[in-house]
PDB file of C-alpha atoms in Angstrom:
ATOM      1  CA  UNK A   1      16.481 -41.935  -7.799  1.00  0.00           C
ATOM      2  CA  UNK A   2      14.254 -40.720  -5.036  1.00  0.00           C
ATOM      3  CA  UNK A   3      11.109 -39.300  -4.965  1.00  0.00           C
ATOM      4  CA  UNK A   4       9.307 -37.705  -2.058  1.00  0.00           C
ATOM      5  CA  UNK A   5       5.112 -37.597  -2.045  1.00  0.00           C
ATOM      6  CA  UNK A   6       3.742 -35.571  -0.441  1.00  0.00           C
ATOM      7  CA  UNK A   7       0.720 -36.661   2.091  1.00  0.00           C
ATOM      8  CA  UNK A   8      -1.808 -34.714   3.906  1.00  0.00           C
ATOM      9  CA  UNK A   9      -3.691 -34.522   7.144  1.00  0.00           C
ATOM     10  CA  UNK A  10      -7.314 -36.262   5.465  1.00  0.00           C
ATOM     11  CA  UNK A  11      -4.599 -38.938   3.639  1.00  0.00           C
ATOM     12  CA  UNK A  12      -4.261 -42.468   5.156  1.00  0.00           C
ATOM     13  CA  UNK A  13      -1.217 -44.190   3.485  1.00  0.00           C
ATOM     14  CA  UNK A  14      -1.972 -47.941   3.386  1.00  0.00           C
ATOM     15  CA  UNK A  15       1.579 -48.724   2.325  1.00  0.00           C
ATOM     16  CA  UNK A  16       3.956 -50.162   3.718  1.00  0.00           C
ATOM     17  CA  UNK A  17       7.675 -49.346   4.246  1.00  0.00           C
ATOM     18  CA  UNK A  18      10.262 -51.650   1.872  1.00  0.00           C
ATOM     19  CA  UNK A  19       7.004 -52.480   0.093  1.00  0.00           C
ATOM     20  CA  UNK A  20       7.394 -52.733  -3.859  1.00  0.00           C
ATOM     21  CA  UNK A  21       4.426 -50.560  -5.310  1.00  0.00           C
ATOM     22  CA  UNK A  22       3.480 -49.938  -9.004  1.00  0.00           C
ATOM     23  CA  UNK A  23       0.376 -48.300 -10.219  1.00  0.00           C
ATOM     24  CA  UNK A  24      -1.900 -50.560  -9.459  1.00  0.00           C
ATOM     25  CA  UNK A  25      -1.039 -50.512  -5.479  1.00  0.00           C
ATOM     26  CA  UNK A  26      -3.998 -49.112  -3.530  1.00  0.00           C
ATOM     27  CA  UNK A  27      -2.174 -46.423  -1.722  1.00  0.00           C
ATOM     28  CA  UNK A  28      -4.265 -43.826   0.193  1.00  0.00           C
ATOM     29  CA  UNK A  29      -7.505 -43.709   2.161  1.00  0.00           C
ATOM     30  CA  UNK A  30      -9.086 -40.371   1.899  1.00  0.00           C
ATOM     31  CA  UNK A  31     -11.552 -39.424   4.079  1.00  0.00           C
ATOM     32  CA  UNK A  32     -14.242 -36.625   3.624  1.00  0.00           C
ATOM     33  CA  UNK A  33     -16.240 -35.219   6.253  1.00  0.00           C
ATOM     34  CA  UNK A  34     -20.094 -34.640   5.839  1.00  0.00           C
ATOM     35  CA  UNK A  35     -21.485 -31.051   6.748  1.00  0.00           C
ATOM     36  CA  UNK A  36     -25.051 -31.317   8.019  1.00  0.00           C
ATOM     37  CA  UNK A  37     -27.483 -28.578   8.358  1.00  0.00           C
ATOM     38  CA  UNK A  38     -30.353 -29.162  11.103  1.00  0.00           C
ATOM     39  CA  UNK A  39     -33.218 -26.204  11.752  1.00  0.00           C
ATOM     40  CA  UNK A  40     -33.584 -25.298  15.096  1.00  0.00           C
ATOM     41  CA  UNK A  41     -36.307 -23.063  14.583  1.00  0.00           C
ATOM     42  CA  UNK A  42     -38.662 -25.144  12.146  1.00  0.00           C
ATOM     43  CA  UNK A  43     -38.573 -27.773  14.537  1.00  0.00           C
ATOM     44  CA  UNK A  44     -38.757 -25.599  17.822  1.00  0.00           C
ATOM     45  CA  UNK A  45     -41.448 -23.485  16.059  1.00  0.00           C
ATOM     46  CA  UNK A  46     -39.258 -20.688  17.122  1.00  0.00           C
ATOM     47  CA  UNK A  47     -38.117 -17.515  15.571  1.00  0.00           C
ATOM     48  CA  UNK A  48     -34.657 -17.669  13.945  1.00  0.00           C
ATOM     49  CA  UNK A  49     -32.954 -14.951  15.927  1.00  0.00           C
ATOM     50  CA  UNK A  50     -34.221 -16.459  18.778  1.00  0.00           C
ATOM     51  CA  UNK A  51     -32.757 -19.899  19.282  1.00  0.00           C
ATOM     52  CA  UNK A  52     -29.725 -18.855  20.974  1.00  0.00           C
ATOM     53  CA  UNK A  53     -31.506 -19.086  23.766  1.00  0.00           C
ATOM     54  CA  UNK A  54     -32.604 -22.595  23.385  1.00  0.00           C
ATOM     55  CA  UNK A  55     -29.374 -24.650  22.120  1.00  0.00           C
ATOM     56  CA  UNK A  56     -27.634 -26.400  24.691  1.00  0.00           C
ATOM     57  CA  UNK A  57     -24.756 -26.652  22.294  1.00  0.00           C
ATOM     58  CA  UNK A  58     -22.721 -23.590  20.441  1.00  0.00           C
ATOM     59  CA  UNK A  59     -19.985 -23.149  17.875  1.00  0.00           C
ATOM     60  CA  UNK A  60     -16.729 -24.967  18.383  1.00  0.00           C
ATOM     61  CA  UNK A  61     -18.178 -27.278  20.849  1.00  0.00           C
ATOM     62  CA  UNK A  62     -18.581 -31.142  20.241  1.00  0.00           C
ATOM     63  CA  UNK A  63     -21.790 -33.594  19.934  1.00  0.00           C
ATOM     64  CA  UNK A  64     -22.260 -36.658  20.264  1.00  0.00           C
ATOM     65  CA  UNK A  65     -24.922 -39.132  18.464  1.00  0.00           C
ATOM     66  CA  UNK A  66     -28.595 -38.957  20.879  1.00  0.00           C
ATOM     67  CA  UNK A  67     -27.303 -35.963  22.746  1.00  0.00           C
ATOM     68  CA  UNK A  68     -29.780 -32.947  23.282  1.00  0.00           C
ATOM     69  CA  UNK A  69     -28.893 -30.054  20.637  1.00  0.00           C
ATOM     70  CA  UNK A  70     -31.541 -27.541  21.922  1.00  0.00           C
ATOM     71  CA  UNK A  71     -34.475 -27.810  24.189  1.00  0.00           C
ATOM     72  CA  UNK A  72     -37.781 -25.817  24.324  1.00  0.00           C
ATOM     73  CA  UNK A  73     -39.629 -26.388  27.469  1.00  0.00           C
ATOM     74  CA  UNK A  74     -43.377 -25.479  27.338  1.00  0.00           C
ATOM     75  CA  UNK A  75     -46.282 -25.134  30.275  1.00  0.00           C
ATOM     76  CA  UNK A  76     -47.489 -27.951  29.113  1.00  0.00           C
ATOM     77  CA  UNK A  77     -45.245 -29.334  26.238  1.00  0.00           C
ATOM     78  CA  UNK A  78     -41.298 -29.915  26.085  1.00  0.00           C
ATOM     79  CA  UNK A  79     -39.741 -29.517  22.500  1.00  0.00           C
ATOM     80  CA  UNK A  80     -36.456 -31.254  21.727  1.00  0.00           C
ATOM     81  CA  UNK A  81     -34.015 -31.548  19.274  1.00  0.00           C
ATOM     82  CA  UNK A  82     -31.348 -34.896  19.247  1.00  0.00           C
ATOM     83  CA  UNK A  83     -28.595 -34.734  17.442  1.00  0.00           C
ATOM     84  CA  UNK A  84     -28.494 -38.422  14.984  1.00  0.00           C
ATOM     85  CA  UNK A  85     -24.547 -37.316  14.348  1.00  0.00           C
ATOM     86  CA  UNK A  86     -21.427 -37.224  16.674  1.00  0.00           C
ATOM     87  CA  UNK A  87     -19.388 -34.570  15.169  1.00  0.00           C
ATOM     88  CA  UNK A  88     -18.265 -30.932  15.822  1.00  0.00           C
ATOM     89  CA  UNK A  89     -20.686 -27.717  16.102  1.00  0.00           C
ATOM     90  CA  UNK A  90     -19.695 -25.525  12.960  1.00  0.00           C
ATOM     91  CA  UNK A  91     -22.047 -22.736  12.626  1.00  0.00           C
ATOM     92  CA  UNK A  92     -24.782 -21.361  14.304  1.00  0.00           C
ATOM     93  CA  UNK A  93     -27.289 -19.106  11.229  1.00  0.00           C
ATOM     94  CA  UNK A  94     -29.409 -16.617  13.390  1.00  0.00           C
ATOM     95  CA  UNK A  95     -30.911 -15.528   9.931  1.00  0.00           C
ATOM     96  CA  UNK A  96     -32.666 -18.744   8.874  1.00  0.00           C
ATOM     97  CA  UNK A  97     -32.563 -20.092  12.382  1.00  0.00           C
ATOM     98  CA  UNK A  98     -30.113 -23.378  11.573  1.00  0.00           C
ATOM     99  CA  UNK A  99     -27.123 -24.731  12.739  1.00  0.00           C
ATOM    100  CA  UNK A 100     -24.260 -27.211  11.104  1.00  0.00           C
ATOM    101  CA  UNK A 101     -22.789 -30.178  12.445  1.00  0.00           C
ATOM    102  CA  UNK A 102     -19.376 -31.512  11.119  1.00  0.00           C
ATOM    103  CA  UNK A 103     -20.192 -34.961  11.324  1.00  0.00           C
ATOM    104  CA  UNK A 104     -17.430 -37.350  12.453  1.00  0.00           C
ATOM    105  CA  UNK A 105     -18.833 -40.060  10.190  1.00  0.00           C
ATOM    106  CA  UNK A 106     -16.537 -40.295   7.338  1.00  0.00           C
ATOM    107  CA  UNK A 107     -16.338 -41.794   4.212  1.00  0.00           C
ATOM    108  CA  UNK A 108     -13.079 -43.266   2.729  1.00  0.00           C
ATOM    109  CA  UNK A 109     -12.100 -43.681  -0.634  1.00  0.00           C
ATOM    110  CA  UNK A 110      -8.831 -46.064  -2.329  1.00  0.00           C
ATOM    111  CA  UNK A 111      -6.643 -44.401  -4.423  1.00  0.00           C
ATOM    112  CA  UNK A 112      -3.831 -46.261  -6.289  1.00  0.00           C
ATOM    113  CA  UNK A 113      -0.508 -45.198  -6.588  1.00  0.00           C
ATOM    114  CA  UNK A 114       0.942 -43.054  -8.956  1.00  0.00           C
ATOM    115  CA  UNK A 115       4.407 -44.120  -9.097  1.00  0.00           C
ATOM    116  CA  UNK A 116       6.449 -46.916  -8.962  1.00  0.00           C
ATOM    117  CA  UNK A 117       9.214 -48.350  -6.840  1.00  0.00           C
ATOM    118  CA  UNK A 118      10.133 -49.386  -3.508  1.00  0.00           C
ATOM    119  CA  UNK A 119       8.750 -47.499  -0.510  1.00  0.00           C
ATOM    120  CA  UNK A 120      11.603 -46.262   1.660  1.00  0.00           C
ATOM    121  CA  UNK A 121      10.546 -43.739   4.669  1.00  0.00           C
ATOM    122  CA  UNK A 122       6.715 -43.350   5.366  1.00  0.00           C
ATOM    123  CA  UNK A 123       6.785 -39.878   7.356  1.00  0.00           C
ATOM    124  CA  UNK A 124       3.780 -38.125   8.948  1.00  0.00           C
ATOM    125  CA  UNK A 125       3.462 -35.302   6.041  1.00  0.00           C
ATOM    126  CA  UNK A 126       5.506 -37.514   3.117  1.00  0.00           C
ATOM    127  CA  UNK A 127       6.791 -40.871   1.919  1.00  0.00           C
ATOM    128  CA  UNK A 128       9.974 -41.754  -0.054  1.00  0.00           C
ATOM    129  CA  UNK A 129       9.869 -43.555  -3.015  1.00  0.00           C
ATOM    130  CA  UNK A 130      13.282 -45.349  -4.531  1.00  0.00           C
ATOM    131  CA  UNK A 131      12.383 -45.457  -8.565  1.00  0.00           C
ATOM    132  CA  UNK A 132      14.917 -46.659 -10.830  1.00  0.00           C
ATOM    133  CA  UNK A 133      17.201 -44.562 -12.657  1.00  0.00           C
ATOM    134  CA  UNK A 134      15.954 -41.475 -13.907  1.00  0.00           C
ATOM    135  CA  UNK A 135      15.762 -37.820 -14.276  1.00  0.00           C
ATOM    136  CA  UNK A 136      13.317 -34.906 -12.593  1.00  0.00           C
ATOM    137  CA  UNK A 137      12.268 -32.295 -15.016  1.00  0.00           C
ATOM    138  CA  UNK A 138      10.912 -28.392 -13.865  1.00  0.00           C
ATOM    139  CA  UNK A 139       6.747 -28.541 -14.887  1.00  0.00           C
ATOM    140  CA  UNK A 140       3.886 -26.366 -14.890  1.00  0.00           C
ATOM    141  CA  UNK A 141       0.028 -26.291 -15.295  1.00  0.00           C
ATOM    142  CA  UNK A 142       0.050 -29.353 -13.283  1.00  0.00           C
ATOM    143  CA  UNK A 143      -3.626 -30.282 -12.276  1.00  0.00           C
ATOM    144  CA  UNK A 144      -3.372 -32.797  -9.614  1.00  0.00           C
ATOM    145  CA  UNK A 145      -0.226 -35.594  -8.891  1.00  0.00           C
ATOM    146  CA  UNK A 146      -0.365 -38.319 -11.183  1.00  0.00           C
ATOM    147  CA  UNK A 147       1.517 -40.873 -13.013  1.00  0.00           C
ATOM    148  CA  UNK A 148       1.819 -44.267 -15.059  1.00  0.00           C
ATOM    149  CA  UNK A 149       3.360 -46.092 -18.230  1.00  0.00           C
ATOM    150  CA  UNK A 150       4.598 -43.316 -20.974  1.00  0.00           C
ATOM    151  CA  UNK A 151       2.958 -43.311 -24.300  1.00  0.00           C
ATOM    152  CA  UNK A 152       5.058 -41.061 -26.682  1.00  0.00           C
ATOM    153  CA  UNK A 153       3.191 -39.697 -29.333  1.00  0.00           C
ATOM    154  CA  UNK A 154       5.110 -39.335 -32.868  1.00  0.00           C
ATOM    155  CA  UNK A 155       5.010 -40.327 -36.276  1.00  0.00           C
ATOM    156  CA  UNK A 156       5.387 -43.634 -35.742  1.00  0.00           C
ATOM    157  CA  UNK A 157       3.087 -44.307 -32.340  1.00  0.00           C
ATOM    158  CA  UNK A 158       0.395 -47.067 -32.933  1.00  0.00           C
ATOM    159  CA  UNK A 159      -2.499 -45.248 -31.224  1.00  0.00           C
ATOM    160  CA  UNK A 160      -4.301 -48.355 -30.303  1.00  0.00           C
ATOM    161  CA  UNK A 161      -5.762 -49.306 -26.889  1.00  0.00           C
ATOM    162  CA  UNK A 162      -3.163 -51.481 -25.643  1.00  0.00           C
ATOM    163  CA  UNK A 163      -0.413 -48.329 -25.718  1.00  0.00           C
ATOM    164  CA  UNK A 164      -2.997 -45.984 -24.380  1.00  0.00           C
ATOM    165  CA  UNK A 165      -4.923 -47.599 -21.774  1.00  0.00           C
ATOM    166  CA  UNK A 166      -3.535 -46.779 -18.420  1.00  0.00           C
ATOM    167  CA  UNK A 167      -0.663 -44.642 -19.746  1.00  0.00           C
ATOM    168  CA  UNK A 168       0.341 -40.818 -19.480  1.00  0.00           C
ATOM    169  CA  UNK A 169       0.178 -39.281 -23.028  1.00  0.00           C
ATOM    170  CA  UNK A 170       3.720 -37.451 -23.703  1.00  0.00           C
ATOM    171  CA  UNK A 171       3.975 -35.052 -26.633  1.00  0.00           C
ATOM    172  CA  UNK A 172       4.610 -31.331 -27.810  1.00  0.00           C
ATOM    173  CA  UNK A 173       0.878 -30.787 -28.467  1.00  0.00           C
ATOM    174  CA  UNK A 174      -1.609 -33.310 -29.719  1.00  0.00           C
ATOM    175  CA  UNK A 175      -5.240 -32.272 -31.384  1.00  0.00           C
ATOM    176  CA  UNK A 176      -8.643 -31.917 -30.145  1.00  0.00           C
ATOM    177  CA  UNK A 177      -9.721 -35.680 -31.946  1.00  0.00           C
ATOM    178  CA  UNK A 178      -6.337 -37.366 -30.766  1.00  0.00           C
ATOM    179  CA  UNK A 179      -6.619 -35.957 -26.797  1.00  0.00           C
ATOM    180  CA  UNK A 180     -10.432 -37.486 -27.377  1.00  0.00           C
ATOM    181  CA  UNK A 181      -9.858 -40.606 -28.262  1.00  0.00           C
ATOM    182  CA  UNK A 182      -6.565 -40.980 -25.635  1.00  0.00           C
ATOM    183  CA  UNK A 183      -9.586 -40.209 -23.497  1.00  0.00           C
ATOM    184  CA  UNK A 184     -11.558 -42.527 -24.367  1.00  0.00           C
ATOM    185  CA  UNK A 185      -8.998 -45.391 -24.304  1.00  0.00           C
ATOM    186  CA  UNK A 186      -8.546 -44.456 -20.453  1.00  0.00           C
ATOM    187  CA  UNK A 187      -5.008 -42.542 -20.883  1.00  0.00           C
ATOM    188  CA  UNK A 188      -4.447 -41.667 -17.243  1.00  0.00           C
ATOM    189  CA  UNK A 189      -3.219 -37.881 -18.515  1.00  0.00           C
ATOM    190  CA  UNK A 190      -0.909 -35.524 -20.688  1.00  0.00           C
ATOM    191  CA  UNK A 191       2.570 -34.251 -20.214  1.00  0.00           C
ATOM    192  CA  UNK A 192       2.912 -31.813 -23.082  1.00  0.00           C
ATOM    193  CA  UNK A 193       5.183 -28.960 -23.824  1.00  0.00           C
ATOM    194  CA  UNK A 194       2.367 -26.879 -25.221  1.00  0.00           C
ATOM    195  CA  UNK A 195      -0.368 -26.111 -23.077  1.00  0.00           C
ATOM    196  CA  UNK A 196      -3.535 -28.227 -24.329  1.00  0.00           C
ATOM    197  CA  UNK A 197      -6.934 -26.548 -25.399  1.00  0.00           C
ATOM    198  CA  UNK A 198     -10.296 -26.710 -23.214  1.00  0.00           C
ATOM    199  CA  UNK A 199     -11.167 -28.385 -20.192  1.00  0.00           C
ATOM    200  CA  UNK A 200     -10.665 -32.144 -19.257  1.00  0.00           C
ATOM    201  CA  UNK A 201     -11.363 -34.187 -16.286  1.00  0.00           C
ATOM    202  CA  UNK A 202      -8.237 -35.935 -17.436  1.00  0.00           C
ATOM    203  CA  UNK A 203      -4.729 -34.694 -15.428  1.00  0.00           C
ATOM    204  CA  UNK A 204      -2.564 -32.580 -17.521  1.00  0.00           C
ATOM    205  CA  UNK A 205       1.021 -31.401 -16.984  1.00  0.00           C
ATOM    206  CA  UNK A 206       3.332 -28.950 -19.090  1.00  0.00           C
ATOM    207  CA  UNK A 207       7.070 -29.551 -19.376  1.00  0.00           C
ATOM    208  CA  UNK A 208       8.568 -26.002 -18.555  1.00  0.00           C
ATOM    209  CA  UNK A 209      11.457 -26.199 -20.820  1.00  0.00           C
ATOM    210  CA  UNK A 210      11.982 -27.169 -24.874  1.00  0.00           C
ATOM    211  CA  UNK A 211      15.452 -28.931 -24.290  1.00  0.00           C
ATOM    212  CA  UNK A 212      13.737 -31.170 -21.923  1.00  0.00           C
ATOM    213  CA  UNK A 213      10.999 -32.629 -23.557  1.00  0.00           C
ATOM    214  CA  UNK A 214      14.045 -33.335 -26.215  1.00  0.00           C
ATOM    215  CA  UNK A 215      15.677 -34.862 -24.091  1.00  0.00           C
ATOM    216  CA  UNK A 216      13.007 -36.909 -22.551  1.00  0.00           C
ATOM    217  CA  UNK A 217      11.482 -37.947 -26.012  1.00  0.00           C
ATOM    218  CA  UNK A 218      15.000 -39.160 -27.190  1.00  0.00           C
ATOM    219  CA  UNK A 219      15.402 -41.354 -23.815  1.00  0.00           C
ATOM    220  CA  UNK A 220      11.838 -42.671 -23.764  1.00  0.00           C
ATOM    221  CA  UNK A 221      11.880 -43.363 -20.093  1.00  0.00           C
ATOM    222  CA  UNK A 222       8.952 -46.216 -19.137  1.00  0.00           C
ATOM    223  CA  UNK A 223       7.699 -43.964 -16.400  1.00  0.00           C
ATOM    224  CA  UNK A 224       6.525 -41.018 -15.049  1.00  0.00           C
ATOM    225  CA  UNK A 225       5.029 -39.096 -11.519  1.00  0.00           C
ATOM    226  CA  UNK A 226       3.686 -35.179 -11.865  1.00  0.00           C
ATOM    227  CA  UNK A 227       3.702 -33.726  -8.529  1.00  0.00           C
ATOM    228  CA  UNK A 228       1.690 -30.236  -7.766  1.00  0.00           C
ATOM    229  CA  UNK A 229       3.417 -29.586  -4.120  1.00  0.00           C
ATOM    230  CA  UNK A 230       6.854 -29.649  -6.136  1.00  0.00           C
ATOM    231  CA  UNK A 231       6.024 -28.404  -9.790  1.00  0.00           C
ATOM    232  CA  UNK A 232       8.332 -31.737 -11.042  1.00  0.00           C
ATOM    233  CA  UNK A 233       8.210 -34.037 -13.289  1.00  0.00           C
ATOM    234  CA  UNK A 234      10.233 -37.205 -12.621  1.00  0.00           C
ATOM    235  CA  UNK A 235      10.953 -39.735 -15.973  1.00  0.00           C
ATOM    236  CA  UNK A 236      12.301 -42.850 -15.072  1.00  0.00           C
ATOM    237  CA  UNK A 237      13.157 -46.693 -16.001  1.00  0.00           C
TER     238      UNK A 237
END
């Protein structure tokens, strides 16, 4: 079975194609952009609405690190802001007299994978994953994409650490104590068919459909990726 993930413009996929991944494959670079705010008129001594008329840079237009942003030129003293960021002029705030810089320094975080399998295609905007056999499922309430080991809960789950930790939580519902102390054995999230109560920082996911959680609680597949782009939820071996 294939699945496709979906990537986006701030993702950097580290994998490579043919590569065997499971869930502990680092798999994407994010990177996040830093906003930074800089007063022209505090440190021009200027008014607010009046430091149009000393910027030397304006919206839309790029910076560079120890490059002039505005200029002040006295009789006998020359005021000057430099800019300590490369980046890209966002906004210009005539009522408090700022401006903000989108900063080209970046920060980049590893994520891991959330699926397992062979990578087939790496595409610009999506990869293809090859999983083993397996089904896809409609969902809905999904929080974020996600995946890992399945941990069925029923009557005769041992709800111990080892069958937790790492794992994606499938049941019909579970309580308040049992979806705390998943939690707190690190379950990676919840497929359910009932919606769960209150908030988590955990991923959750809803089965749209009471013959399929049947049927996926009578197959027990090992695995399972939640994707948000898609609503689907794939089970697999």
């Amino acid at each position: 079975m294939q699945i496709i993930i979906p990537l986006t413009d701030t993702d950097h996929c580290i994998l490579k194609e043919g590569q065997d991944v499971d869930f502990e494959t680092p798999f994407l670079q994010k990177k996040t952009e830093e906003e930074v705010n800089i007063s022209i008129a505090k440190n021009l001594n200027v008014s607010p609405e009046k430091i149009f008329h000393f910027l030397k840079k304006f919206v839309g237009e790029t910076i560079e690190k120890d490059e002039t942003i505005a200029l002040n030129k006295g009789i006998f003293t020359t005021k000057k802001i430099i800019s300590k960021y490369s980046g890209l002029i966002k906004e210009i705030n005539h009522s408090d007299g700022s401006i903000t810089i989108l900063s080209k320094s970046k920060t980049e975080n590893t994520f891991n994978s959330y699926f397992k399998g062979k990578v087939n295609k790496i595409k610009k905007n999506e990869l293809s994953v090859e999983v083993s056999k397996g089904e896809e499922f409609p969902g809905k309430n999904i929080s974020q994409n996600f995946g890992g080991k399945t941990f069925f809960v029923d009557e005769d789950a041992d709800f111990n650490s080892e069958n937790v930790f790492n794992s994606v939580i499938v049941c019909e519902e579970i309580t308040p104590y049992y979806r705390a102390k998943a939690e707190a054995l690190g379950c990676r999230g919840f497929v359910s068919l009932s919606k769960l109560s209150g908030d988590s920082e955990i991923p959750t996911a809803q089965l749209k459909n009471i013959n399929d959680y049947k049927k996926v609680v009578k197959t027990k597949f090992t695995y399972c990726t939640i994707l948000t782009n898609s609503s689907t939820i794939y089970f697999y071996l």
